[in-house]
PDB file of C-alpha atoms and ligand atoms in Angstrom:
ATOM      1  CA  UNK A 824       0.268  51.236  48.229  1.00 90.00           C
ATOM      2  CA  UNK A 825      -2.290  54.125  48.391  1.00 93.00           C
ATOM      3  CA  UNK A 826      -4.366  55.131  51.019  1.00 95.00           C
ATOM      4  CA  UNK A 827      -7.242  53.560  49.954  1.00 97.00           C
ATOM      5  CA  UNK A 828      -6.036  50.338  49.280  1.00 97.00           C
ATOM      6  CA  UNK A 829      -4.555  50.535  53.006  1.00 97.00           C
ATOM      7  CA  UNK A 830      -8.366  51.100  53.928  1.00 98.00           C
ATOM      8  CA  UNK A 831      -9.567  48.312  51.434  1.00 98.00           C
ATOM      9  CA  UNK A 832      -7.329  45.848  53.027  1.00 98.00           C
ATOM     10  CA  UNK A 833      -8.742  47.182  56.377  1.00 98.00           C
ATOM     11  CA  UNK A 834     -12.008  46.617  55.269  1.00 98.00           C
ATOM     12  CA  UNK A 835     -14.733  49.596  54.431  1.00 98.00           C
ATOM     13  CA  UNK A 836     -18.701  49.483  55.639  1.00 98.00           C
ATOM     14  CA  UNK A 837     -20.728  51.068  52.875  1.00 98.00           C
ATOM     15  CA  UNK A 838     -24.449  52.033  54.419  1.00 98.00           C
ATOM     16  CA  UNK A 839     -26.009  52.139  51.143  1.00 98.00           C
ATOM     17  CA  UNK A 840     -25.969  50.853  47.272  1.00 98.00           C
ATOM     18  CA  UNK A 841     -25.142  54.666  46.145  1.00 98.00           C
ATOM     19  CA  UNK A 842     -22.247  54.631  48.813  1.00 98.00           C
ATOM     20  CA  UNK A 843     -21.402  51.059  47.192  1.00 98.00           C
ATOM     21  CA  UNK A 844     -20.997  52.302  43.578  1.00 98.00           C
ATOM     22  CA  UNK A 845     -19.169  55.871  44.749  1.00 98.00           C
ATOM     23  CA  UNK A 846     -16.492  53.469  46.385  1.00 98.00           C
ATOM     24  CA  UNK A 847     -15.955  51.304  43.414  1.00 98.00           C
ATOM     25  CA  UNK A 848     -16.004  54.066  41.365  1.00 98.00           C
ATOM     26  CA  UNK A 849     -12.635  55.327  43.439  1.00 98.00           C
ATOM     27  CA  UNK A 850     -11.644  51.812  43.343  1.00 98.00           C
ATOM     28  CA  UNK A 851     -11.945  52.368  39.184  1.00 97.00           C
ATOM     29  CA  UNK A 852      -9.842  55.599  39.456  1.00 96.00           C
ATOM     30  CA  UNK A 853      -6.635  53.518  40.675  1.00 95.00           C
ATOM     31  CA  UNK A 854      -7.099  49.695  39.753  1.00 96.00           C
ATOM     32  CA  UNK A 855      -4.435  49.182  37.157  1.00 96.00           C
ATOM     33  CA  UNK A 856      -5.335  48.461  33.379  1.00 97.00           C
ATOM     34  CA  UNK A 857      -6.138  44.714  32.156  1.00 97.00           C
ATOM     35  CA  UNK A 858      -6.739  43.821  35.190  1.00 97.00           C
ATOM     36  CA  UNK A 859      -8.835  40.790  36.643  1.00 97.00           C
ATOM     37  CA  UNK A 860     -11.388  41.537  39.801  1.00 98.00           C
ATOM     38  CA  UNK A 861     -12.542  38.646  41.288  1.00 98.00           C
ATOM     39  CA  UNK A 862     -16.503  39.861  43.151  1.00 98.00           C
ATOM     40  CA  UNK A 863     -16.628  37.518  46.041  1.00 98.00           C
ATOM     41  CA  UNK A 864     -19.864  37.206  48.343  1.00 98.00           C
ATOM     42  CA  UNK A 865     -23.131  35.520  48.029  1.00 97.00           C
ATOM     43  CA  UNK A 866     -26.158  36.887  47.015  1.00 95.00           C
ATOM     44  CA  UNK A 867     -27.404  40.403  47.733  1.00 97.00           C
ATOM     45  CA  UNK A 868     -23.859  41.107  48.913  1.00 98.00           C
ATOM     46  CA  UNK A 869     -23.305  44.226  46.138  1.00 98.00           C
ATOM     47  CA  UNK A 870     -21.353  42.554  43.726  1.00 98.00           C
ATOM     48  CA  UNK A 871     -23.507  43.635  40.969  1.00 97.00           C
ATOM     49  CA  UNK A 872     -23.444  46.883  42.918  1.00 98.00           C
ATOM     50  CA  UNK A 873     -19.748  47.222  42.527  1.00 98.00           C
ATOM     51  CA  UNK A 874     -19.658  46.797  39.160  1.00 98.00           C
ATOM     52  CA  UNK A 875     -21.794  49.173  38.424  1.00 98.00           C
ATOM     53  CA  UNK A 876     -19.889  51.975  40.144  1.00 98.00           C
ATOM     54  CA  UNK A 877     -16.652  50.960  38.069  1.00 98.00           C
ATOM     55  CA  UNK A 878     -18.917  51.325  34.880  1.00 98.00           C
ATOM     56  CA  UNK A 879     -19.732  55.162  35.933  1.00 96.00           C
ATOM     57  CA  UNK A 880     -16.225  55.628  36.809  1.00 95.00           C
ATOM     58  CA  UNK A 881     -14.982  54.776  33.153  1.00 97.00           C
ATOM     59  CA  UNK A 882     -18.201  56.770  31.776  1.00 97.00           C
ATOM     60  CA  UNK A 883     -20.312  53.729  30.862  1.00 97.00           C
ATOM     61  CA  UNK A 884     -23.931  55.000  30.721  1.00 94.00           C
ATOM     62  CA  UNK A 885     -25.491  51.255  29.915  1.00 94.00           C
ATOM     63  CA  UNK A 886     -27.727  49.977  32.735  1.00 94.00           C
ATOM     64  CA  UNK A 887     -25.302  47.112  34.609  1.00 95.00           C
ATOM     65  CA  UNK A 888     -27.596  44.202  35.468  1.00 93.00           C
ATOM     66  CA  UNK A 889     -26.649  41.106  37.023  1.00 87.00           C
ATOM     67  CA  UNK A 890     -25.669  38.868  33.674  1.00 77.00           C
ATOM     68  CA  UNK A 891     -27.055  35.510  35.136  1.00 69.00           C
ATOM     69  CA  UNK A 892     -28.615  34.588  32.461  1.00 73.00           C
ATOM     70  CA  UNK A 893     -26.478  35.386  29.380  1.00 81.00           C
ATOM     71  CA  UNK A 894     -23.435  35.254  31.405  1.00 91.00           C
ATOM     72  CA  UNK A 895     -21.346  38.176  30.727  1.00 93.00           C
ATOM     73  CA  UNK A 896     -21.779  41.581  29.128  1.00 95.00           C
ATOM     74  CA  UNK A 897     -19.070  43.843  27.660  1.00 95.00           C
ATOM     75  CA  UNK A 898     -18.802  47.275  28.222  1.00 96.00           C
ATOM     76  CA  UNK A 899     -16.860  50.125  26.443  1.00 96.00           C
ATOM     77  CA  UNK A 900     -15.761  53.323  28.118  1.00 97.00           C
ATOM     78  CA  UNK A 901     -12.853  54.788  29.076  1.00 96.00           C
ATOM     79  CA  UNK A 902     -11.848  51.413  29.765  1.00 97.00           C
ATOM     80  CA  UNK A 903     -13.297  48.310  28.229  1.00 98.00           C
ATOM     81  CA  UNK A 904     -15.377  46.468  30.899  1.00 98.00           C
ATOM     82  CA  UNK A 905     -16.616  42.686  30.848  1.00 97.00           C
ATOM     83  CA  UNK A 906     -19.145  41.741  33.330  1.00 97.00           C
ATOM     84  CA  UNK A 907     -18.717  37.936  34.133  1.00 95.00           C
ATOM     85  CA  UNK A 908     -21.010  35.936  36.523  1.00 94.00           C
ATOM     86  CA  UNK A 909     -19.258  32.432  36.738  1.00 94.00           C
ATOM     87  CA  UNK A 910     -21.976  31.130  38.467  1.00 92.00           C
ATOM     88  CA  UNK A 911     -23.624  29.028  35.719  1.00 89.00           C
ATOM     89  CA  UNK A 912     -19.941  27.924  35.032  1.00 91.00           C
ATOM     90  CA  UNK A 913     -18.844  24.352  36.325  1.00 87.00           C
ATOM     91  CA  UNK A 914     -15.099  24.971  35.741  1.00 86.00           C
ATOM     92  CA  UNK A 915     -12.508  26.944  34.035  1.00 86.00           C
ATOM     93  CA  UNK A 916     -13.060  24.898  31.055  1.00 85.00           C
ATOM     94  CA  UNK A 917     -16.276  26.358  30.290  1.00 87.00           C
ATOM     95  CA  UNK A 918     -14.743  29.855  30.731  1.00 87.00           C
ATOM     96  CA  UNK A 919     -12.292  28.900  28.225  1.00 86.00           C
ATOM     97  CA  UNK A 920     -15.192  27.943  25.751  1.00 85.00           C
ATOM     98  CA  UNK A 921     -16.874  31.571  26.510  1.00 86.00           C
ATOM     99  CA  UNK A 922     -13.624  32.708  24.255  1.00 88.00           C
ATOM    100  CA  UNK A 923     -13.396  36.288  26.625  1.00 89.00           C
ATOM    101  CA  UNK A 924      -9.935  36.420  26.186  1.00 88.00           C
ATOM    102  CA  UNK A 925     -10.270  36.800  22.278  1.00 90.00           C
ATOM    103  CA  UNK A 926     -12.222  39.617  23.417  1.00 91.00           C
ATOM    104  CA  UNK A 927     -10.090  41.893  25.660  1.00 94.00           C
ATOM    105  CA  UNK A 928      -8.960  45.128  24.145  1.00 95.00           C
ATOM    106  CA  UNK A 929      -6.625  47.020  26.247  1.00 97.00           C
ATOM    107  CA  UNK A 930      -7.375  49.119  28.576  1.00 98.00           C
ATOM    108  CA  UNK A 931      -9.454  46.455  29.792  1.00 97.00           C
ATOM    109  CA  UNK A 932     -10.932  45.011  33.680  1.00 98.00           C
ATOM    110  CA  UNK A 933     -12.706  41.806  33.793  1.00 97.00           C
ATOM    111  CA  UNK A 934     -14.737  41.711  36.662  1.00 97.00           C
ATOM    112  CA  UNK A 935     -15.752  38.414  37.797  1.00 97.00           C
ATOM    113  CA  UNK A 936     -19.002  37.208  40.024  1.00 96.00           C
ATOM    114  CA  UNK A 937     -18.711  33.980  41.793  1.00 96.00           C
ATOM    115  CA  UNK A 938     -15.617  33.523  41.101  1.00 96.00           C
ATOM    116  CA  UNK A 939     -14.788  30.345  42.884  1.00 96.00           C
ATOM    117  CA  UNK A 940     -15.987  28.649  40.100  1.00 94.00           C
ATOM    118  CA  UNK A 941     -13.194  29.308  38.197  1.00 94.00           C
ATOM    119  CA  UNK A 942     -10.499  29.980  40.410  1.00 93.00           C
ATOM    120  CA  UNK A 943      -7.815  28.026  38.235  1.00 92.00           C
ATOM    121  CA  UNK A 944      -8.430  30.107  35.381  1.00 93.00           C
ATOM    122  CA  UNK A 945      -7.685  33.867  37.186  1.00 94.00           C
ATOM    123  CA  UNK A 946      -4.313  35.319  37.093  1.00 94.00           C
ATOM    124  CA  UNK A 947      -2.160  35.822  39.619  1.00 95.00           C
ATOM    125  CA  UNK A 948      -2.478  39.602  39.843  1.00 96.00           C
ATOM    126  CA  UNK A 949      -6.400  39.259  40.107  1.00 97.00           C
ATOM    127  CA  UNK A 950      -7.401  41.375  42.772  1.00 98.00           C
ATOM    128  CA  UNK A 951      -9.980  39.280  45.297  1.00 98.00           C
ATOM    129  CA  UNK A 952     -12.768  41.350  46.892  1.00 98.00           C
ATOM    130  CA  UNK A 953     -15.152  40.091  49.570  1.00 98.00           C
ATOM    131  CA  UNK A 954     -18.440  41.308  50.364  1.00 98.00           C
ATOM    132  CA  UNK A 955     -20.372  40.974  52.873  1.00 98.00           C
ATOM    133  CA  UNK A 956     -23.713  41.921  54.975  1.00 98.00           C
ATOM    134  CA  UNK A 957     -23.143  42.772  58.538  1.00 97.00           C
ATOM    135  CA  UNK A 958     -25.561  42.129  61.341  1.00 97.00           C
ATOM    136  CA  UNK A 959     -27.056  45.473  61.382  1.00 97.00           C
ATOM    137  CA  UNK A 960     -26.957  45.331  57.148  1.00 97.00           C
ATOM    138  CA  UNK A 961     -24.485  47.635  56.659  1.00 98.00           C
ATOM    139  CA  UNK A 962     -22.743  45.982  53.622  1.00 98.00           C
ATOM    140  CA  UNK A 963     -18.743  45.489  53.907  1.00 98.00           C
ATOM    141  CA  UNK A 964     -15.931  45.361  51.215  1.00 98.00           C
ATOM    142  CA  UNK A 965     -12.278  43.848  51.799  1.00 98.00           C
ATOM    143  CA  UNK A 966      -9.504  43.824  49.389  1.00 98.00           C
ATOM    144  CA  UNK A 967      -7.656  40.753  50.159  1.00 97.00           C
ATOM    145  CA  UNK A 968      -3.766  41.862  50.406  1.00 94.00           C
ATOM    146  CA  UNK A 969      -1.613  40.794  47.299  1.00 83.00           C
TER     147      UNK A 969
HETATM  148  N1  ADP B 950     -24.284  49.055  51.278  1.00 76.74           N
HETATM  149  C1  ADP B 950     -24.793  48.390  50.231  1.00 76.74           C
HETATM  150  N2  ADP B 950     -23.984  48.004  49.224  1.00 76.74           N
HETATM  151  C2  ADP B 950     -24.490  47.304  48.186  1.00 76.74           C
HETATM  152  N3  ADP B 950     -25.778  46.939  48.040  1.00 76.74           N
HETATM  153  C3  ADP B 950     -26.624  47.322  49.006  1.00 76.74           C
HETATM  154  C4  ADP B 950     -26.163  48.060  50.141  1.00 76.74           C
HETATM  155  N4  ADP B 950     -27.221  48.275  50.942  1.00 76.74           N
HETATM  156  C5  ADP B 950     -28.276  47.715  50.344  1.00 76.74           C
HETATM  157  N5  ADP B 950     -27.928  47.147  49.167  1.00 76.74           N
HETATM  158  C6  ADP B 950     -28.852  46.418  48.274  1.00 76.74           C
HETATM  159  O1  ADP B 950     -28.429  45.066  48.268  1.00 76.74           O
HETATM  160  C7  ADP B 950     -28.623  44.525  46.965  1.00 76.74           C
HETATM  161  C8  ADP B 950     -27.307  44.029  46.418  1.00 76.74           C
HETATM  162  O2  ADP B 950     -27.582  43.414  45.202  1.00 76.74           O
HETATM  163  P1  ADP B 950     -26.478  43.033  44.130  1.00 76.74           P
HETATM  164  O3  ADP B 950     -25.502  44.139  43.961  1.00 76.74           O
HETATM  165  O4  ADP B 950     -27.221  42.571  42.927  1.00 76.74           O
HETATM  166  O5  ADP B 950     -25.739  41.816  44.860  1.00 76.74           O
HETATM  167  P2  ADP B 950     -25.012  40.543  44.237  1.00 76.74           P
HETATM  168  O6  ADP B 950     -24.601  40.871  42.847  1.00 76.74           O
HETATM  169  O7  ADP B 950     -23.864  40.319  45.159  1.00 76.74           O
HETATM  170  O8  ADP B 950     -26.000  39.419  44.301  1.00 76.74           O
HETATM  171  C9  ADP B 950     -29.235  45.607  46.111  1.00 76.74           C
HETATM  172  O9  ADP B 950     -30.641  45.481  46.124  1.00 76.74           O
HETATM  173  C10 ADP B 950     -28.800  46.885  46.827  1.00 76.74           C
HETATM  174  O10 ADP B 950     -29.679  47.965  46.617  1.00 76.74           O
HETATM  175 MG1   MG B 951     -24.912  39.839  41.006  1.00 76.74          MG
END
């Protein structure tokens, strides 16, 4: 396990959005291809944040927005990225009527918001994230171990 993942697991404060995106973009440099990130955290945490810094780390110059209202956006880069918010979804059904899987081209993440809502349908090797605002609003980011 790396060093930062040690730290992850730990749990990181991040002072600002900028120091947000510079540690997903690390994040970026060692997550492991097709892989599923599962954003936990309510609103305002910096899960839209996050995904943003993964999208400069893999050289996407797009503007990442929140994708409430057409529920996910794909990305190419490096690294293919698709933005998810599940929070519209009711269940993993309606993720399987989205058809994203159809869509994946390798090297690919699929980074999920709110993903609770479709918990059944994530892999195993998902990597869960939580997010968080502390009491003196320093934001904070845990990797939950594997
Ligand atoms: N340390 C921090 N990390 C992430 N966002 C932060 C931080 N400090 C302040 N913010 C602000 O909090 C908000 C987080 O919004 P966003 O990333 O859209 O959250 P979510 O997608 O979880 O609803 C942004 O306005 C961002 O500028
Ligand atoms: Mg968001």
């Amino acid at each position: 396990m790396s060093e930062l993942e040690k730290k992850l697991i730990a749990g990181i404060c991040s002072r600002s959005a900028v120091e947000t995106e510079v540690l997903a973009a690390k994040i970026g440099a060692i997550l492991p291809v097709d892989t599923v990130l599962a954003l936990h955290g309510d609103l305002g945490a910096g899960k839209t944040t996050f995904v943003r810094g993964l999208a400069r780390a893999w050289g996407i110059q797009e503007a990442v927005t929140s994708p409430t209202f057409n529920l996910y956006a794909i990305y190419k880069g490096n690294r293919q990225l698709i933005h998810l918010d599940a929070y519209r979804l009711g269940s993993s059904a309606d993720l399987d009527a989205l058809m994203i899987e159809d869509f994946l081209q390798p090297p690919w993440c699929f980074a999920v918001e709110w993903p609770e809502h479709i918990l059944e349908a994530l892999p195993e090797d998902a990597w869960h994230f939580y997010l968080s605002i502390n009491e003196d609003q320093s934001h904070q980011i845990r990797l939950m171990p594997a």
